[in-house]
XYZ file of C-alpha atoms in Angstrom:
682
model
C 56.658 -2.174 320.001
C 56.227 -5.082 317.621
C 52.852 -5.874 319.169
C 51.694 -2.287 318.729
C 52.926 -2.322 315.139
C 51.017 -5.513 314.431
C 47.908 -4.042 316.053
C 48.165 -0.878 313.948
C 48.746 -2.940 310.828
C 45.760 -5.120 311.635
C 43.607 -2.048 312.272
C 44.528 -0.551 308.900
C 43.903 -3.893 307.232
C 40.469 -4.221 308.833
C 39.578 -0.695 307.636
C 40.569 -1.573 304.080
C 38.562 -4.782 304.225
C 35.536 -2.895 305.557
C 35.737 -0.343 302.747
C 36.071 -3.029 300.081
C 33.225 -5.097 301.542
C 30.864 -2.118 301.686
C 31.729 -1.066 298.124
C 31.259 -4.604 296.812
C 27.967 -5.060 298.674
C 26.354 -1.860 297.379
C 27.649 -2.487 293.852
C 26.200 -6.008 293.923
C 22.925 -4.670 295.339
C 22.547 -2.396 292.321
C 23.319 -5.107 289.792
C 19.887 -5.791 288.302
C 18.136 -5.101 285.040
C 16.783 -1.642 284.388
C 13.095 -1.896 285.243
C 11.902 1.609 286.119
C 9.635 3.535 283.722
C 11.571 6.734 284.462
C 14.667 5.182 282.892
C 13.037 5.203 279.465
C 12.101 8.871 279.803
C 15.662 9.807 280.752
C 17.020 7.843 277.792
C 14.589 9.621 275.452
C 15.560 13.039 276.785
C 19.269 12.231 276.540
C 18.758 11.065 272.961
C 17.057 14.363 272.114
C 19.948 16.400 273.554
C 22.489 14.333 271.627
C 20.462 14.707 268.425
C 20.017 18.474 268.784
C 23.555 19.105 269.959
C 22.213 21.385 272.694
C 19.932 21.379 275.701
C 16.405 22.389 274.581
C 14.992 25.406 276.353
C 11.403 24.808 275.198
C 9.128 21.834 275.710
C 8.673 19.555 272.700
C 6.912 16.599 274.344
C 3.621 17.841 275.744
C 0.225 18.591 274.200
C -0.289 21.720 276.277
C -2.246 24.311 274.275
C -0.621 27.486 273.059
C 2.979 28.144 272.093
C 5.823 25.989 273.390
C 6.598 26.617 277.035
C 9.999 26.886 278.758
C 11.260 23.633 280.211
C 14.161 23.383 282.633
C 15.514 19.848 282.478
C 17.428 19.762 285.759
C 18.698 16.270 284.949
C 19.979 17.039 281.451
C 23.586 16.072 282.200
C 22.737 12.645 283.618
C 20.208 12.104 280.801
C 22.859 12.830 278.181
C 25.472 10.671 279.915
C 23.036 7.769 280.256
C 22.073 7.936 276.589
C 25.691 8.130 275.379
C 26.634 5.129 277.513
C 23.622 3.189 276.228
C 24.219 4.132 272.603
C 27.967 3.434 272.701
C 28.337 0.419 274.979
C 24.823 -0.973 275.414
C 22.578 -0.922 278.440
C 24.830 -3.077 280.677
C 27.229 -0.116 280.706
C 24.491 2.039 282.270
C 23.919 -0.512 285.027
C 27.635 -0.977 285.683
C 28.132 2.788 285.875
C 25.368 2.958 288.479
C 27.037 0.141 290.434
C 30.298 2.076 290.276
C 28.557 5.138 291.742
C 27.192 3.013 294.589
C 30.667 1.622 295.272
C 32.081 5.163 295.363
C 29.335 6.215 297.771
C 30.197 3.283 300.071
C 33.917 4.109 299.995
C 33.230 7.757 300.838
C 30.923 6.866 303.731
C 33.249 4.263 305.253
C 36.245 6.595 304.855
C 34.307 9.375 306.565
C 33.555 7.082 309.497
C 37.181 5.899 309.698
C 38.510 9.461 309.820
C 35.971 10.481 312.428
C 36.007 7.370 314.629
C 38.778 4.983 313.625
C 38.788 1.437 312.279
C 35.992 0.242 314.568
C 33.712 3.006 313.253
C 34.616 2.091 309.677
C 33.836 -1.579 310.265
C 30.511 -0.829 311.924
C 29.593 1.602 309.137
C 30.318 -1.167 306.641
C 27.984 -3.532 308.498
C 25.326 -0.811 308.697
C 25.520 -0.125 304.966
C 25.154 -3.815 304.195
C 22.160 -4.090 306.534
C 20.321 -1.374 304.586
C 20.326 -3.363 301.342
C 17.076 -5.359 301.836
C 15.158 -2.107 302.363
C 16.820 0.098 299.755
C 17.668 -2.326 296.930
C 14.530 -1.742 294.861
C 15.193 2.005 295.124
C 18.632 1.656 293.480
C 17.199 1.816 289.969
C 19.060 3.212 286.968
C 18.055 6.816 287.504
C 19.839 10.102 288.270
C 19.041 9.953 291.981
C 21.825 7.369 292.449
C 24.293 9.992 291.228
C 22.780 12.318 293.827
C 23.482 9.745 296.564
C 27.101 9.345 295.427
C 27.603 13.113 295.330
C 26.085 13.529 298.795
C 28.440 10.852 300.150
C 31.403 12.649 298.543
C 30.167 15.922 300.047
C 30.107 14.356 303.488
C 33.717 13.232 303.143
C 34.904 16.613 301.829
C 32.937 18.633 304.387
C 34.241 16.589 307.322
C 37.748 17.186 305.990
C 37.034 20.882 305.566
C 35.578 20.939 309.070
C 39.029 20.142 310.491
C 40.688 23.097 308.752
C 42.573 25.626 310.840
C 43.835 29.118 310.123
C 47.395 27.844 309.689
C 48.984 29.100 306.440
C 50.253 25.584 305.773
C 46.670 24.363 305.387
C 45.674 27.054 302.926
C 46.416 24.933 299.863
C 44.471 21.981 301.283
C 41.459 24.154 302.051
C 41.537 25.742 298.612
C 41.563 22.323 296.941
C 38.634 21.109 299.067
C 36.568 24.205 298.239
C 37.401 23.832 294.549
C 36.392 20.164 294.639
C 33.053 21.058 296.227
C 32.496 23.722 293.562
C 33.135 21.271 290.724
C 30.932 18.598 292.288
C 28.120 21.089 292.786
C 28.265 22.165 289.142
C 27.822 18.495 288.244
C 25.070 18.008 290.827
C 23.078 21.089 289.810
C 22.911 19.770 286.230
C 22.413 16.099 287.081
C 19.650 15.811 289.693
C 17.248 17.932 291.695
C 18.609 16.707 295.047
C 21.381 19.338 294.861
C 19.558 21.269 297.592
C 20.748 18.546 299.973
C 24.355 19.561 299.254
C 23.606 23.154 300.225
C 21.834 21.987 303.399
C 24.835 19.852 304.390
C 27.264 22.724 303.836
C 25.072 25.136 305.797
C 24.845 22.701 308.719
C 28.623 22.254 308.774
C 29.076 26.026 308.639
C 26.928 26.473 311.732
C 28.172 23.548 313.835
C 31.830 23.103 312.895
C 34.769 24.581 314.806
C 35.181 28.374 314.438
C 38.580 27.908 312.789
C 36.950 26.075 309.881
C 34.023 28.397 309.309
C 35.868 30.709 306.946
C 36.567 27.777 304.663
C 33.031 26.462 304.946
C 31.652 29.926 304.158
C 33.822 29.922 301.045
C 32.441 26.475 300.156
C 28.863 27.709 300.568
C 29.580 30.762 298.430
C 31.155 28.512 295.783
C 28.034 26.357 295.771
C 25.794 29.385 295.290
C 27.906 30.412 292.309
C 27.831 26.834 291.000
C 24.036 26.890 291.254
C 23.984 29.372 288.382
C 26.308 27.284 286.188
C 23.689 25.582 284.048
C 22.086 26.145 280.639
C 19.184 27.748 282.505
C 21.125 29.887 284.963
C 19.606 29.861 288.486
C 16.200 28.646 287.210
C 17.031 25.041 288.181
C 17.458 26.065 291.816
C 14.264 28.102 291.836
C 12.324 25.184 290.360
C 13.742 22.797 292.951
C 12.806 25.113 295.822
C 9.266 25.482 294.485
C 8.990 21.710 294.156
C 10.107 21.165 297.756
C 7.920 23.784 299.427
C 4.703 22.942 297.542
C 3.177 20.104 299.583
C 0.703 19.262 296.806
C 3.421 17.472 294.841
C 3.656 14.708 297.439
C 0.189 13.377 296.614
C 0.738 13.119 292.853
C 3.205 10.238 292.462
C 3.153 6.972 294.417
C 6.855 7.031 295.318
C 6.440 10.521 296.764
C 3.921 9.180 299.270
C 4.774 7.681 302.667
C 4.736 3.945 303.253
C 1.374 2.377 302.417
C -0.217 -0.834 303.654
C 0.321 -2.552 300.296
C 4.069 -1.797 300.374
C 6.461 -4.505 301.654
C 6.825 -4.348 305.423
C 10.629 -4.108 305.287
C 10.339 -0.715 303.573
C 8.906 0.543 306.855
C 10.715 -1.749 309.258
C 14.166 -1.029 307.776
C 14.155 2.762 308.222
C 12.395 2.399 311.592
C 15.186 0.163 312.939
C 17.804 2.366 311.321
C 16.258 5.448 312.911
C 16.232 3.723 316.310
C 19.943 2.889 316.038
C 20.665 6.414 314.885
C 18.854 7.834 317.898
C 20.783 5.574 320.286
C 24.128 6.402 318.669
C 23.579 10.149 318.204
C 24.912 11.212 321.646
C 28.097 9.188 321.129
C 28.515 10.616 317.625
C 28.151 14.147 318.970
C 30.877 13.618 321.578
C 33.301 11.477 319.581
C 33.240 13.151 316.184
C 33.118 16.974 316.279
C 33.816 17.070 312.546
C 30.784 14.853 311.904
C 28.269 16.277 314.362
C 26.965 18.677 311.722
C 25.395 15.667 310.009
C 22.966 15.154 312.888
C 20.579 17.957 311.827
C 20.840 16.709 308.223
C 20.007 13.203 309.467
C 16.930 14.602 311.202
C 15.776 16.260 307.960
C 16.430 13.112 305.918
C 14.596 10.981 308.481
C 11.542 13.229 308.359
C 11.668 13.205 304.557
C 11.975 9.398 304.481
C 8.900 8.812 306.615
C 6.915 11.375 304.624
C 8.040 10.073 301.229
C 9.400 6.643 300.431
C 11.631 8.084 297.692
C 14.101 9.337 300.339
C 14.548 5.917 301.921
C 17.954 5.263 300.312
C 19.348 8.727 301.072
C 18.325 8.490 304.723
C 19.664 5.010 305.426
C 22.904 5.299 303.457
C 24.049 8.824 304.252
C 23.466 8.505 307.999
C 25.299 5.170 308.334
C 28.592 6.840 309.420
C 26.767 8.352 312.400
C 25.759 4.874 313.522
C 29.276 3.609 312.835
C 30.977 6.329 314.862
C 28.397 6.297 317.645
C 28.442 2.523 317.969
C 32.216 2.160 317.753
C 32.466 2.415 321.503
C 30.654 -0.911 321.793
C 33.002 -2.597 319.317
C 35.990 -1.140 321.143
C 35.155 -3.324 324.150
C 35.717 -6.465 322.073
C 39.104 -8.217 322.032
C 41.466 -6.725 319.396
C 41.699 -10.035 317.533
C 37.926 -10.088 317.207
C 37.915 -6.623 315.696
C 40.866 -7.349 313.424
C 39.781 -10.710 312.051
C 36.288 -11.945 312.861
C 34.286 -8.750 312.264
C 35.919 -8.013 308.865
C 35.417 -11.648 307.878
C 31.717 -11.351 308.750
C 31.516 -8.143 306.731
C 32.986 -9.865 303.668
C 30.579 -12.787 304.038
C 27.552 -10.528 304.512
C 28.619 -8.383 301.552
C 27.851 -11.377 299.353
C 24.983 -13.058 301.199
C 22.832 -9.996 301.947
C 22.556 -8.717 298.322
C 21.888 -12.259 297.099
C 19.202 -12.713 299.742
C 17.668 -9.303 299.014
C 17.404 -10.323 295.353
C 14.853 -12.958 296.421
C 12.563 -10.405 298.062
C 9.676 -8.927 296.051
C 9.844 -7.542 293.432
C 12.560 -10.238 293.045
C 15.069 -8.289 291.001
C 17.644 -10.962 290.251
C 21.358 -10.317 289.841
C 21.700 -9.385 286.162
C 22.279 -6.559 283.708
C 20.369 -5.220 280.735
C 17.042 -3.508 280.206
C 13.693 -5.020 281.163
C 10.567 -4.221 279.144
C 8.209 -5.995 281.548
C 5.095 -3.958 282.182
C 5.693 -1.536 279.317
C 3.391 -0.976 276.297
C 6.002 -2.362 273.884
C 3.614 -3.231 271.072
C 1.941 0.175 271.294
C 5.309 1.899 271.107
C 6.345 -0.231 268.152
C 3.071 0.470 266.341
C 3.294 4.234 266.850
C 6.963 4.331 265.824
C 6.212 2.492 262.574
C 2.939 4.047 261.549
C 2.084 6.997 263.726
C 2.187 10.531 262.317
C 3.130 12.650 265.367
C 0.782 10.646 267.653
C -1.000 12.647 270.347
C -1.154 10.249 273.275
C -3.232 10.006 276.416
C -1.692 7.496 278.843
C -0.490 7.220 282.418
C 2.783 8.905 283.323
C 4.770 5.667 283.417
C 3.393 4.472 280.070
C 4.100 7.873 278.517
C 7.714 7.682 279.741
C 8.192 4.444 277.819
C 6.340 5.614 274.720
C 8.512 8.741 274.664
C 11.486 6.384 274.272
C 9.851 3.908 271.872
C 8.075 6.425 269.592
C 10.084 9.693 269.592
C 7.575 11.600 267.435
C 4.824 11.206 270.022
C 3.459 13.985 272.179
C 1.624 13.445 275.437
C -1.214 14.719 277.558
C 1.184 14.112 280.451
C 4.467 12.379 281.076
C 6.799 11.935 284.024
C 7.972 15.559 284.173
C 5.577 16.379 287.008
C 7.244 19.683 288.052
C 6.930 20.929 284.463
C 3.175 20.356 284.393
C 2.462 21.536 287.919
C 0.148 19.986 290.530
C -3.090 21.519 289.218
C -2.650 20.077 285.743
C -1.639 16.665 287.102
C -4.752 16.559 289.239
C -6.796 17.379 286.138
C -5.288 14.366 284.384
C -6.163 12.198 287.361
C -9.777 13.363 287.073
C -9.756 12.408 283.397
C -8.879 8.852 284.381
C -11.646 8.763 286.974
C -14.496 10.656 285.252
C -15.862 10.035 281.758
C -16.836 13.650 281.076
C -13.436 14.946 282.240
C -11.784 12.419 279.917
C -13.940 13.496 276.978
C -13.277 17.204 277.535
C -9.540 16.805 277.985
C -8.968 14.530 274.989
C -10.962 16.879 272.768
C -9.222 19.987 274.064
C -5.800 18.445 273.435
C -6.860 16.729 270.194
C -5.750 13.330 271.521
C -5.809 10.613 268.878
C -4.197 7.668 270.710
C -5.148 6.194 274.075
C -2.972 3.624 275.833
C -4.587 2.156 278.937
C -3.865 -0.796 281.173
C -6.591 -3.419 281.318
C -5.327 -4.826 284.643
C -4.944 -1.628 286.719
C -8.199 -0.594 288.389
C -7.555 3.120 287.941
C -7.154 2.695 284.164
C -9.818 0.089 283.434
C -12.433 2.841 283.382
C -10.653 4.486 280.440
C -11.145 1.284 278.479
C -14.855 1.603 279.124
C -14.893 5.215 277.914
C -13.400 4.428 274.511
C -14.878 0.946 274.019
C -18.396 2.414 273.870
C -17.398 5.300 271.612
C -17.580 4.519 267.858
C -14.989 7.226 267.171
C -12.328 4.999 268.758
C -10.947 1.719 267.433
C -9.161 -0.988 269.419
C -5.995 -1.780 267.438
C -3.653 -3.500 269.883
C -3.872 -5.732 272.963
C -0.808 -6.576 275.036
C -0.301 -8.456 278.265
C -1.119 -5.374 280.325
C -2.174 -2.663 277.866
C -4.678 -1.879 275.142
C -4.250 0.761 272.445
C -7.095 2.713 270.852
C -6.873 5.179 267.973
C -9.243 7.707 266.480
C -10.159 7.386 262.842
C -7.227 8.720 260.844
C -4.832 8.661 263.781
C -2.487 6.357 261.886
C -1.312 6.904 258.367
C -3.071 5.123 255.501
C -0.638 2.234 255.543
C -0.896 1.852 259.300
C -4.674 1.973 259.334
C -4.760 -0.690 256.648
C -2.321 -3.018 258.384
C -3.909 -2.590 261.797
C -7.672 -2.627 261.423
C -9.936 -2.705 264.415
C -9.874 -5.805 266.611
C -13.432 -7.126 266.662
C -13.165 -10.565 268.304
C -10.524 -10.088 270.987
C -11.199 -8.126 274.145
C -8.580 -6.540 276.450
C -9.261 -8.329 279.725
C -8.715 -11.646 281.493
C -12.379 -12.465 282.004
C -13.098 -15.987 280.732
C -16.669 -15.239 279.654
C -15.978 -13.768 276.237
C -13.314 -16.401 275.481
C -15.676 -19.243 276.344
C -18.352 -17.657 274.180
C -15.907 -17.341 271.283
C -14.687 -20.922 271.738
C -17.870 -22.356 270.274
C -17.350 -20.532 266.988
C -13.550 -20.182 266.814
C -14.071 -17.972 263.787
C -11.448 -17.357 261.151
C -11.372 -13.706 262.194
C -10.513 -14.660 265.777
C -7.663 -16.845 264.525
C -6.380 -14.029 262.303
C -6.429 -11.556 265.180
C -4.501 -13.954 267.409
C -1.911 -14.471 264.687
C -1.583 -10.734 264.220
C -0.838 -10.192 267.892
C 1.634 -13.062 267.860
C 3.958 -10.953 265.715
C 4.051 -8.151 268.313
C 6.263 -7.871 271.416
C 4.753 -8.012 274.873
C 1.725 -10.113 273.926
C 2.761 -13.660 274.887
C 1.023 -13.619 278.276
C -2.297 -12.438 276.863
C -2.063 -14.895 273.953
C -1.218 -17.752 276.323
C -4.300 -16.968 278.396
C -6.692 -16.786 275.449
C -5.318 -19.910 273.763
C -5.225 -21.830 277.051
C -8.888 -21.066 277.772
C -9.875 -21.917 274.186
C -8.129 -25.286 274.602
C -9.816 -26.073 277.927
C -13.238 -24.769 276.886
C -14.697 -28.297 276.237
C -13.987 -29.123 279.903
C -15.801 -26.164 281.432
C -17.858 -27.041 284.489
C -20.467 -24.363 284.061
C -20.112 -20.598 284.163
C -16.940 -18.589 283.638
C -16.069 -18.716 287.350
C -16.625 -22.482 287.732
C -13.266 -23.577 286.327
C -12.672 -26.756 284.352
C -13.478 -30.330 285.323
C -10.726 -32.747 286.138
C -9.477 -34.953 283.293
C -11.368 -38.251 282.987
C -9.820 -39.909 279.950
C -6.848 -39.586 277.614
C -8.605 -36.951 275.510
C -9.085 -34.757 278.574
C -5.462 -35.285 279.602
C -4.339 -34.251 276.133
C -6.256 -30.979 276.462
C -4.698 -30.309 279.856
C -1.200 -31.027 278.558
C -1.727 -28.684 275.628
C -3.195 -25.898 277.759
C -0.698 -26.047 280.619
C 2.281 -24.298 278.907
C -0.051 -21.590 277.577
C -1.449 -20.825 281.025
C 2.070 -20.986 282.515
C 3.181 -18.376 279.967
C 0.295 -16.160 280.997
C 1.181 -16.581 284.677
C 4.781 -15.627 283.923
C 3.836 -12.297 282.375
C 0.674 -11.283 284.252
C 1.334 -12.649 287.721
C -0.713 -9.887 289.366
C -4.009 -11.037 287.821
C -5.663 -13.362 290.403
C -7.779 -15.388 287.957
C -4.700 -16.190 285.849
C -2.683 -17.329 288.845
C -5.654 -19.323 290.194
C -5.969 -21.300 286.966
C -2.205 -21.789 286.835
C -2.384 -23.145 290.384
C -5.252 -25.490 289.499
C -3.458 -26.868 286.440
C -0.241 -27.332 288.403
C -2.217 -29.214 291.054
C -3.747 -31.504 288.412
C -0.194 -32.481 287.410
C 0.796 -32.703 291.106
C 3.377 -29.927 290.791
C 2.591 -28.731 294.288
C 5.443 -26.255 294.660
C 4.330 -24.319 291.566
C 0.678 -24.660 292.567
C 1.293 -23.306 296.071
C 3.325 -20.333 294.834
C 0.653 -19.474 292.286
C -2.292 -19.736 294.641
C -0.520 -17.664 297.310
C 0.018 -14.959 294.699
C -3.608 -15.218 293.593
C -5.093 -15.021 297.082
C -3.512 -11.650 297.892
C -5.253 -9.333 300.326
C -8.803 -9.795 298.996
C -9.166 -13.390 297.793
C -11.860 -14.125 295.233
C -13.728 -17.320 294.391
C -11.282 -18.819 291.884
C -8.140 -18.756 294.041
C -10.039 -19.882 297.137
C -11.362 -22.991 295.381
C -8.066 -23.595 293.576
C -6.448 -23.722 297.017
C -8.881 -26.497 297.993
C -7.941 -28.482 294.879
C -4.288 -28.334 295.927
C -5.087 -29.529 299.436
C -7.258 -32.354 298.111
C -4.510 -33.679 295.860
C -2.025 -33.378 298.723
C -4.193 -35.730 300.792
C -5.583 -33.053 303.131
C -9.169 -34.187 302.585
C -10.352 -33.346 306.110
C -9.457 -29.668 305.654
C -11.209 -29.582 302.287
C -14.264 -31.331 303.715
C -14.802 -28.559 306.260
C -14.627 -25.848 303.603
C -16.828 -27.689 301.109
C -19.451 -28.584 303.730
C -19.688 -24.977 304.907
C -19.836 -23.620 301.339
C -22.496 -26.097 300.149
C -24.669 -25.193 303.131
C -25.096 -21.745 301.620
C -27.976 -21.280 299.132
C -25.625 -20.340 296.281
C -23.388 -23.331 296.980
C -25.947 -26.136 296.639
C -25.790 -26.299 292.860
C -22.213 -25.150 292.480
C -20.451 -27.509 290.015
C -16.949 -26.746 291.299
C -17.951 -27.516 294.903
C -19.730 -30.652 293.690
C -16.569 -31.962 292.048
C -14.532 -31.178 295.146
C -17.085 -33.082 297.219
C -16.864 -36.060 294.868
C -13.117 -36.177 295.354
C -13.215 -36.225 299.140
C -13.508 -40.018 299.294
C -12.021 -40.720 295.877
C -9.080 -38.362 295.489
C -8.061 -37.662 291.873
C -4.866 -39.403 290.830
C -1.684 -37.798 289.586
C -0.715 -38.439 285.949
C 1.693 -41.264 285.252
């Protein structure tokens, strides 16, 4: 008897450890700085609700012609909650609340597995949840969909409990409480995120596949959810919008995260769900036999799996919510292990992995380190600041993600389009995409909407064309250049004070081509210096400024054309120029790491100073999928200074045999260093 008692105690203990480890792992996985453009849009919308004291029924953000149109913000509750947390406690509170939701989701999922399959199922579910982190971590951004995941996990726990109900009068109170809980949660869900249709699907599946004795209670739960679906400021309109969004296949082609996995996406975003789906398939028969209360999740898992492979946005929902099925189905394999192994070693491994896996996943691209706060990387911060200070109801044409941020930074702005894709509809969104791709479509749209501000990225191929449209049009003035964005305004778009303080930029150009900088280096006019100083006072410009100033410093050492790089230092004067330019180029590489020419020069300068670790990281980033001349030759400089002259000799010999390589100054200097390798600085 004592042995059985100890075994039971150890089993309970291992279940508690598994739950705690899973909760800690998912919470730690979500602990990173807010970095998603959508976050800024949700903050702006929450701020508007708090300011108005009500949920607006009409659109106030868009430039759509005609009178204001109805807008159903189906995330109004999460928007308001996020803004109040941010305003009251600062942004770390938003991140910590998200981490708390992830911990709750883990606890619900592990508890569901424990009730359906025992301690072994709970432990295996914990390990499965932890294993999903490398694939799903980047998807755990500070957005309402995380609340949807937590609510779905709570639904699963409540529905499995409701699925064990009988007709006994003694269970009537329990069933009533479960139905009431599902009603309350659905009221929250319907007002917090559009994934509430998943809750209805789960309930419907349980109604069909659960034991007949529980169906009356599940029917009551489904009826309660249908009533809850009307409990919003818009009545049932939120549900109707969500259904339209789901059934219209055109939406999936409009936003990158709604697309399936692409070749440029990290491989683990495809490999993770593929392995998870394989395990789920192997464990499904065992789950069906061992857990009657949980078998209703199998059709839901099939729907989530199909959604995940058709749209990467469902990756987290699929891998997290189906983990109990793997835990229950695979528990039979753990049950064959010695009891001591299950009681001690497996929980210990779970605790260890709960720490190591999130920390390791933080090192994977996009390398979201463990931290809190709000990141402005990649946003048009200077443009937002300019419009907030001097704009008079700016009418903005920008990409959806840039409009989301500008909505937060400059509340008076209105937009040709923003992130509310269902509000605009697929036809309008496709029209905006044509305006980015075709000059005439851009001209017609901006005139029809009376656009007076254009914010465009000068590093994204799809937006570089917009820069060309406005740069050749005298009606537009370039007034701001940031690391990744340029801002143009029509005459009179800013108030008199703003137009006076921010005149047109004449000397600086919004790109990372060296040609214009090298041309300007000979004159180094007072106007160029003034424009650089003006940008220095703005946020989000340090990378661009570092690049321009670094090239201006190195200009006397140019080998030839803009793509020929800079000759190696020969005397103390040359070394002084390199030392002065290196921190500037490093600053540029820090903020615009996706621009190959910037990373190639950073690699070359690091190689000159024999910092081979930094040089190798930079050149690998620069080479990418389609390497260009600068990173390819910078890679040879690194090899030469590392003493790998034979490898460099083969490349240089082959390149100089080509007609265009015979008079190439960069190749000539590499050839000269083959037998007389350049020295590292003392």
